[in-house]
XYZ file of C-alpha atoms in Angstrom:
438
model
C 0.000 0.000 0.000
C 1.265 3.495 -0.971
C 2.465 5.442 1.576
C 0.776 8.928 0.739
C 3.369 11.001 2.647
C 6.083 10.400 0.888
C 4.210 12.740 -2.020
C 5.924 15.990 -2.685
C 5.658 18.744 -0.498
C 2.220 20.874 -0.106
C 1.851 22.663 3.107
C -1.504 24.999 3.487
C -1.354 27.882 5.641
C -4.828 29.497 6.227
C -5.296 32.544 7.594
C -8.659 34.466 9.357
C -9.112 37.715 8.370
C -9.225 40.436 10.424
C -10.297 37.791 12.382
C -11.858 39.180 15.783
C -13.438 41.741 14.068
C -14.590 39.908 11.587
C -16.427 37.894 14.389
C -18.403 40.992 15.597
C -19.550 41.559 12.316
C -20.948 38.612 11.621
C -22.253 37.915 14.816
C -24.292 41.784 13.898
C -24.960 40.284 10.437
C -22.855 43.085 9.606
C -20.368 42.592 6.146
C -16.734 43.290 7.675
C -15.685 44.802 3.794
C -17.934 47.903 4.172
C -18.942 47.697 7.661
C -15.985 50.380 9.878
C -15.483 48.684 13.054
C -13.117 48.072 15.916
C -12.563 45.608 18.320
C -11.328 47.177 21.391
C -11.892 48.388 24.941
C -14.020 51.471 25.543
C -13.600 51.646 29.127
C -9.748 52.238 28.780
C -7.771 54.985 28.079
C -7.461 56.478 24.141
C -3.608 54.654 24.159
C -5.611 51.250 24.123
C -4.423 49.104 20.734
C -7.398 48.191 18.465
C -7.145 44.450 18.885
C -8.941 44.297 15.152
C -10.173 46.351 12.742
C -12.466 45.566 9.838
C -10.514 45.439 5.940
C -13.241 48.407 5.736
C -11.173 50.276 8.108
C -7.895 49.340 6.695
C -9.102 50.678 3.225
C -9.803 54.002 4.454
C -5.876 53.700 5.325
C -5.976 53.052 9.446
C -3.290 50.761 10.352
C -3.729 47.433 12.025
C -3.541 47.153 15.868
C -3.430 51.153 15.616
C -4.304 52.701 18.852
C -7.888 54.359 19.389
C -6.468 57.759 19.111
C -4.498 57.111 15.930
C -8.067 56.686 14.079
C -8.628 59.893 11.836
C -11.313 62.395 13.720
C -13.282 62.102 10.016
C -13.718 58.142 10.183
C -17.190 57.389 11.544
C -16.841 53.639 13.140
C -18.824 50.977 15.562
C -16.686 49.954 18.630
C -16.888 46.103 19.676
C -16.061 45.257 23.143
C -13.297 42.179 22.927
C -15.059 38.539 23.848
C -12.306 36.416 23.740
C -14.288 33.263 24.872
C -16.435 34.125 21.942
C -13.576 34.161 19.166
C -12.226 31.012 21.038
C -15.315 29.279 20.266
C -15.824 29.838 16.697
C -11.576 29.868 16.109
C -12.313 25.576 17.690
C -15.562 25.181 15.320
C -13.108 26.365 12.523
C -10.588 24.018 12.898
C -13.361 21.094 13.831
C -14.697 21.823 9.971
C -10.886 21.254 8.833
C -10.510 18.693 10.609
C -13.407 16.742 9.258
C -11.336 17.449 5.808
C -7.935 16.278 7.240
C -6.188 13.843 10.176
C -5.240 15.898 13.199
C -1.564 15.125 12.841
C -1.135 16.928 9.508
C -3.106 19.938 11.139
C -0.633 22.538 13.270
C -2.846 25.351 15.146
C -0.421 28.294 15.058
C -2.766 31.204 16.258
C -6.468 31.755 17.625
C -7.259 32.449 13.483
C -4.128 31.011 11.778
C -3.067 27.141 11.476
C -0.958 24.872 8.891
C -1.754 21.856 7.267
C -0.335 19.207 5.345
C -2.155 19.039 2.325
C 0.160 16.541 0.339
C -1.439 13.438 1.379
C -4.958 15.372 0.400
C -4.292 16.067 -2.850
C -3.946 12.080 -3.803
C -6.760 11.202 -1.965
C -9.675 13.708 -2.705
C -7.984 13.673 -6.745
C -6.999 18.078 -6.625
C -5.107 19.998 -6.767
C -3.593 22.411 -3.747
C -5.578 25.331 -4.672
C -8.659 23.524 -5.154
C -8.400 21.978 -1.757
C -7.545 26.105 -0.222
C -10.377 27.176 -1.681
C -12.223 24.256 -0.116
C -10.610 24.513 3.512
C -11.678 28.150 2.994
C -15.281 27.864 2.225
C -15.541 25.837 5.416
C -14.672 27.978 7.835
C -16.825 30.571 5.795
C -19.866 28.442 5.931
C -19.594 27.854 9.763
C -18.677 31.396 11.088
C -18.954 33.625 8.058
C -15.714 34.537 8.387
C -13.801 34.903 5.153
C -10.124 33.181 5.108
C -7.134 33.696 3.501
C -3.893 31.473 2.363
C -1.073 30.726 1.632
C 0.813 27.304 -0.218
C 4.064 26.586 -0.336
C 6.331 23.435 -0.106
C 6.998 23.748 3.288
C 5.761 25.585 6.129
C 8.272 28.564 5.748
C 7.265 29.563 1.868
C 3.293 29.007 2.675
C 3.743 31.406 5.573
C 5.657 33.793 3.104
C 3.247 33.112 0.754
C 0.012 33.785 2.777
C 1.784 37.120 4.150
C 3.164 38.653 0.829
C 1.280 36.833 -2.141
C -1.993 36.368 -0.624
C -2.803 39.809 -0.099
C -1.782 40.431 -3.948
C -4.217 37.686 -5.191
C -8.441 38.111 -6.370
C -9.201 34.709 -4.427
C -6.761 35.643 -1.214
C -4.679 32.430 -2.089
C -1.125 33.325 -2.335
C 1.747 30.195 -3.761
C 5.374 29.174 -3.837
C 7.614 27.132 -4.914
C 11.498 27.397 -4.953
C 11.530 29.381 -7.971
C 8.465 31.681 -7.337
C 10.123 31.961 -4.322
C 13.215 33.790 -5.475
C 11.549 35.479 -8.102
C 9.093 37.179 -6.023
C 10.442 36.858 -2.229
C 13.828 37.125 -2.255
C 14.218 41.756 -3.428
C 10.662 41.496 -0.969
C 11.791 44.937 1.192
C 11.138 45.598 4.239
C 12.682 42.161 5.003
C 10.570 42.533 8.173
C 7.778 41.094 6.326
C 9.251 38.235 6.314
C 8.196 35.481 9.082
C 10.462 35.416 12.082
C 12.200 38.760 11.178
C 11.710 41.471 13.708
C 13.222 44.965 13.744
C 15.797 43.916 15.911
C 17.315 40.854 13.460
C 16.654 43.267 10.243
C 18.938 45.780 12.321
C 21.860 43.373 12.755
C 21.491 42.216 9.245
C 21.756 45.414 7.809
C 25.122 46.163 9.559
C 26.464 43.517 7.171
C 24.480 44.798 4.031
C 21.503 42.499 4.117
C 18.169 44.307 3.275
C 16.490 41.321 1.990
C 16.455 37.565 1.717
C 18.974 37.792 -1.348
C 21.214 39.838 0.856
C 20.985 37.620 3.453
C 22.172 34.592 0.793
C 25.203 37.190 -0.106
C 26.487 37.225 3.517
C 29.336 34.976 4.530
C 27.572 32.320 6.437
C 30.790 32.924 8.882
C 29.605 35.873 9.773
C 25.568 35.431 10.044
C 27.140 32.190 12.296
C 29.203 34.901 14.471
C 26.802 37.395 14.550
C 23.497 35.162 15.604
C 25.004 32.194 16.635
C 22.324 29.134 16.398
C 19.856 31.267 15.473
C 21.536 32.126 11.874
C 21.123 28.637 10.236
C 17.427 29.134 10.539
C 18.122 32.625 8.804
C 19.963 31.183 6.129
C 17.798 28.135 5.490
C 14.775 30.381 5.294
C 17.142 32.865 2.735
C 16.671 29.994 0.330
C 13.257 28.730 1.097
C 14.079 25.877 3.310
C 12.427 24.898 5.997
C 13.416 21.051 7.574
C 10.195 20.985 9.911
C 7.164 19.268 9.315
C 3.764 20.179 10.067
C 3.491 16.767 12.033
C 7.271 17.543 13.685
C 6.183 20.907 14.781
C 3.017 19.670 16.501
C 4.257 16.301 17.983
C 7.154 18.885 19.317
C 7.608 18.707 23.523
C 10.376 21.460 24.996
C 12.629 20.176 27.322
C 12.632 22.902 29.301
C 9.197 23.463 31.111
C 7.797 27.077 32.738
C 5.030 28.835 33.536
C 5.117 32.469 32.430
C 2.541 35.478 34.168
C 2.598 38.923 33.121
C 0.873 42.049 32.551
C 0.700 45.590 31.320
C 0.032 47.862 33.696
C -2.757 51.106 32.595
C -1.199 53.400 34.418
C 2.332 54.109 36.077
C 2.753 52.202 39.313
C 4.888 52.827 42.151
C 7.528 50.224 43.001
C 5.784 49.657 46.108
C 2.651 49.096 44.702
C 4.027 46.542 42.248
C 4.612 44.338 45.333
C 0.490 43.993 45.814
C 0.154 43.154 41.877
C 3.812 40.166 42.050
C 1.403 38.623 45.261
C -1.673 38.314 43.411
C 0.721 37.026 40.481
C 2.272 34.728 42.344
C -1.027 33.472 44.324
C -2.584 32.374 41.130
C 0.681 30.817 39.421
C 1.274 28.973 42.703
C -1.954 27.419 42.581
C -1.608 26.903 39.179
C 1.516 24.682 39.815
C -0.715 22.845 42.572
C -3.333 21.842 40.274
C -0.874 20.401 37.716
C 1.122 18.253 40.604
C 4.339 20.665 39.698
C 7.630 22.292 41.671
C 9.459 24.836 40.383
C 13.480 25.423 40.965
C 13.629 28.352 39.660
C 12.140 31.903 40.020
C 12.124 34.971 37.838
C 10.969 38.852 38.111
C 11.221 41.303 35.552
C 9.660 44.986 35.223
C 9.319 47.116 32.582
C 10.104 51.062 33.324
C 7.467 53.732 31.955
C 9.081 55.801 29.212
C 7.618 58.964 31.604
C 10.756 58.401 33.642
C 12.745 59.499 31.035
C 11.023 62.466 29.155
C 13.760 63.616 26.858
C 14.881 60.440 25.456
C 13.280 58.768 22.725
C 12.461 55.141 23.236
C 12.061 53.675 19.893
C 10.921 50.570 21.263
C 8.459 51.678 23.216
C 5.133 49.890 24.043
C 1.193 50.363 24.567
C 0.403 52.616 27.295
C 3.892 53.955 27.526
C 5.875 50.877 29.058
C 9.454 51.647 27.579
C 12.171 49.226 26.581
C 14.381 49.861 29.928
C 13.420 47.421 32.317
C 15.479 45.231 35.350
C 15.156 41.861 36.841
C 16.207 38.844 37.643
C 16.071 35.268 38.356
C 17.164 33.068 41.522
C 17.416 29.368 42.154
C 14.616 28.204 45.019
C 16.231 26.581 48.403
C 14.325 23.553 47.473
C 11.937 22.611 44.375
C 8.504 23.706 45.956
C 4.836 25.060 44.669
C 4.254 26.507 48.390
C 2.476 30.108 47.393
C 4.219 31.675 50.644
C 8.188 30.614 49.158
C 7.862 31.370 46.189
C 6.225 34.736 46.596
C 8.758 35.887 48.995
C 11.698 34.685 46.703
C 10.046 36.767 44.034
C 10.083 39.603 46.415
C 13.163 38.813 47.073
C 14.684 39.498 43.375
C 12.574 42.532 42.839
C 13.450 44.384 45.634
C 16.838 43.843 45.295
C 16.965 44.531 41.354
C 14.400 47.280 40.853
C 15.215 50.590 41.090
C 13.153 52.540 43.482
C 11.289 55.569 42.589
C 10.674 54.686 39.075
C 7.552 54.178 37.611
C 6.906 50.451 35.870
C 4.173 49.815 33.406
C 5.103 46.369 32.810
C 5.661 43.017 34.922
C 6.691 39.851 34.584
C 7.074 36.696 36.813
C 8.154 33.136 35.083
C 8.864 29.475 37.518
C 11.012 27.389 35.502
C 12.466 24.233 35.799
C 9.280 22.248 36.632
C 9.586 18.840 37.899
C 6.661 16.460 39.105
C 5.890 17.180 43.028
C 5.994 13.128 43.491
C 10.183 13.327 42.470
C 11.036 16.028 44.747
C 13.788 14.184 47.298
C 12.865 15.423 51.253
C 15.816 16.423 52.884
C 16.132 16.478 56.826
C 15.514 20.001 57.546
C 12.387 20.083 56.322
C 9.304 20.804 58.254
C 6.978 17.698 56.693
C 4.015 18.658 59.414
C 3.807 22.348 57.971
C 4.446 20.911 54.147
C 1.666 18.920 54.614
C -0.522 21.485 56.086
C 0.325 24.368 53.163
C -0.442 21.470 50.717
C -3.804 20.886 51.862
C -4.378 24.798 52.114
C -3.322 24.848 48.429
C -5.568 21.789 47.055
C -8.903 23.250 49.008
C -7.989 27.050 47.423
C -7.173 25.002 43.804
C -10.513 23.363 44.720
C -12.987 26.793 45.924
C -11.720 28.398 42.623
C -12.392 25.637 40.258
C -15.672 25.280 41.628
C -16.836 28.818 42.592
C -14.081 31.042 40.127
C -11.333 32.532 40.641
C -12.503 35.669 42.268
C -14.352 33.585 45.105
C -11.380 33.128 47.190
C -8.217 36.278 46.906
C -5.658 37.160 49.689
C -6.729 40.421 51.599
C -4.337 42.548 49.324
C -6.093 42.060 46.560
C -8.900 44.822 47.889
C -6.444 47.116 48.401
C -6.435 49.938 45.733
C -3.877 49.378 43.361
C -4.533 45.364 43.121
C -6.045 44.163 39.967
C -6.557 40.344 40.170
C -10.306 40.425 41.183
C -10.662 42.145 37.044
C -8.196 39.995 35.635
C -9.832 36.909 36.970
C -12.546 37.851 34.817
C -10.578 38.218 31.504
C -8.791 36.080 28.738
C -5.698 36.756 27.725
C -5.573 40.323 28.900
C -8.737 40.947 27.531
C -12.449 41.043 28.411
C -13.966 37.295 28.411
């Protein structure tokens, strides 16, 4: 019997457009190509990022994830208050249609409204050809959320991610394709290289220095140097120069880090004192605590890191700067815990620990960060004799009966004290997603 993966190379990278806000429309019965409309928060400040806007919008020439105050006084628009839970839900009965198209393992979720998909073994079986079977994978998720898609085909997942960025936009049925020629033909002179998937400001900064301002230039540089200069990091930059891409779509989703962490953060909507940082890193480290409970997990290691509000330094110019001011400039740190432990109490004073002795005090901080790394099952932590195993046992059973409350009765029905006073916020993020309104 034939195996139909060893077939040449078609990888199908789909893409929601305008995705969120194409959600409110539809759920209005609204048409997101002539209906103006943003999906953001009215109830913060006029620095908040549109988290969508309609391809109405970007027509009449307002940039994606502008801010609300970067929208032209002249443009009359609806405002959508964000659901994620609601764009969660039709972003799972999107990929359920795919999936009743395609096997699970040749089917990569990337993003809430972008996934790849190995479409070689498809083409065989359903007799097509790969733009056929786009057009089909689009008109699915079209027909159960009315939400039009876009894509992109290429050989592997690299030039269908290209091609879905660049092409697509370019094409009358929103299907952009590569292959290794099209691919220097129409990608490699592509400027800004930014464009380009996995190519930030920072990388296209370091590239120019040795004249690369595109994928060609990249292909021109001594490998030598692009080895000296990012290390690892450049033979992905040179394989993707010339279109190559050694992952699979069924690689990148069997993948499993060695490394485990759990990450918390936040940006803050207003500049907060250092002091009152140390309410917010409690409530932070209350829920990731429990968090590590509920999963049966110690961590080894702790880690704190604040970002500085660009107000602190009014006459420099922070190129980098983020939403609601938070600059660049930032401090922190990390520590290795006494013992691996999930015991809220430890690691919220280590935590406390690092900040107070990295921060600098009297700035203002509009960002934080908190990360426990090195995770290791609580059943292969080794006791040692200076241990107290009566109060271990007590602040376990604390933790499973809080882990317990919440599950049942939410998040917000059981907080530490600080969390009324006035600068604590984990009572409203308790009730978001992702930052965001539920």
């Amino acid at each position: 019997m034939t195996d139909l993966r060893k077939t040449s190379g078609c990888v199908i990278c789909i893409d929601l457009k305008s995705f969120y806000a194409s959600v409110e429309c539809a759920d209005r019965g609204l048409d997101p190509f002539t209906t103006n409309l943003v999906v953001a928060d009215p109830d913060r400040s006029a620095n908040t990022i549109c988290l969508a806007i309609t391809p109405a919008m970007k027509a009449a020439g307002v940039r994606n994830r502008c801010r609300v105050r970067d929208i032209p006084p002249g443009i009359e628009y609806l405002t959508a208050v964000p659901r994620m839970k609601r764009y969660m839900q039709v972003s799972g009965e999107i990929v359920g249609s795919y999936l009743e198209l395609v096997s699970p393992q040749d089917l990569q979720v990337y993003s809430i409204d972008e996934c790849f998909i190995d479409a070689a073994p498809y083409l065989h079986l359903y007799r097509t050809d790969a733009r056929t079977f786009a057009k089909r994978l689009m008109r699915r998720a079209f027909e159960v959320s009315d939400v039009t898609a876009t894509a992109g085909i290429g050989p592997n997942m690299f030039q269908a991610k290209v091609a879905l960025d660049i092409c697509a936009k370019h094409t009358s049925d929103g299907i952009g394709q590569l292959d290794d020629e099209s691919f220097k033909r129409e990608i490699w002179f592509h400027r800004p290289i930014t464009d380009i998937w996995g190519i930030g400001p920072g990388i296209a900064r370091r590239l120019a220095k040795h004249g690369a301002y595109d994928l060609a230039g990249v292909c021109a540089v001594n490998p030598k140097v692009l080895r000296r200069e990012f290390g690892k990091n450049a033979e992905y930059l040179i394989d993707h120069a010339w279109g190559l891409e050694a992952c699979t779509v069924e690689q990148a989703r069997s993948y499993r880090p060695r490394g485990h962490s759990l990450t918390n953060g936040q940006v803050l909507m207003r500049d907060y004192s250092c002091r009152e940082v140390e309410t917010l890193l409690r409530e932070m480290m209350l829920g990731s605590a429990l968090e590590l409970v509920e999963k049966g997990l110690c961590a080894q290691v702790a880690s704190v890191y604040v970002g500085y509000s660009a107000s602190n330094f009014p006459h420099q110019s922070w190129e980098g700067c983020g939403p609601f001011g938070a600059a660049t400039a930032g401090a922190g740190g990390s520590a290795k815990l006494p013992k691996p432990t999930n015991a809220v109490d430890a690691l919220t004073d280590a935590v406390l620990e690092i900040y107070r002795a990295r921060v600098t005090p009297g700035l203002a901080i509009r960002r934080v960060n908190i990360a426990l790394a090195d995770l290791m099952p609580v059943e292969k932590v080794q006791p040692t004799l200076f241990d107290d195993a009566a109060n271990e046992r007590k602040q376990t059973a604390l933790s499973r009966a809080m882990v317990d409350v919440r599950k049942r009765f939410g998040a917000n029905a059981l907080l530490k004290a600080t969390s009324l006073k006035e600068e604590a916020n984990a009572m409203e993020r308790n009730n978001q997603v992702g930052g965001h309104r539920a």
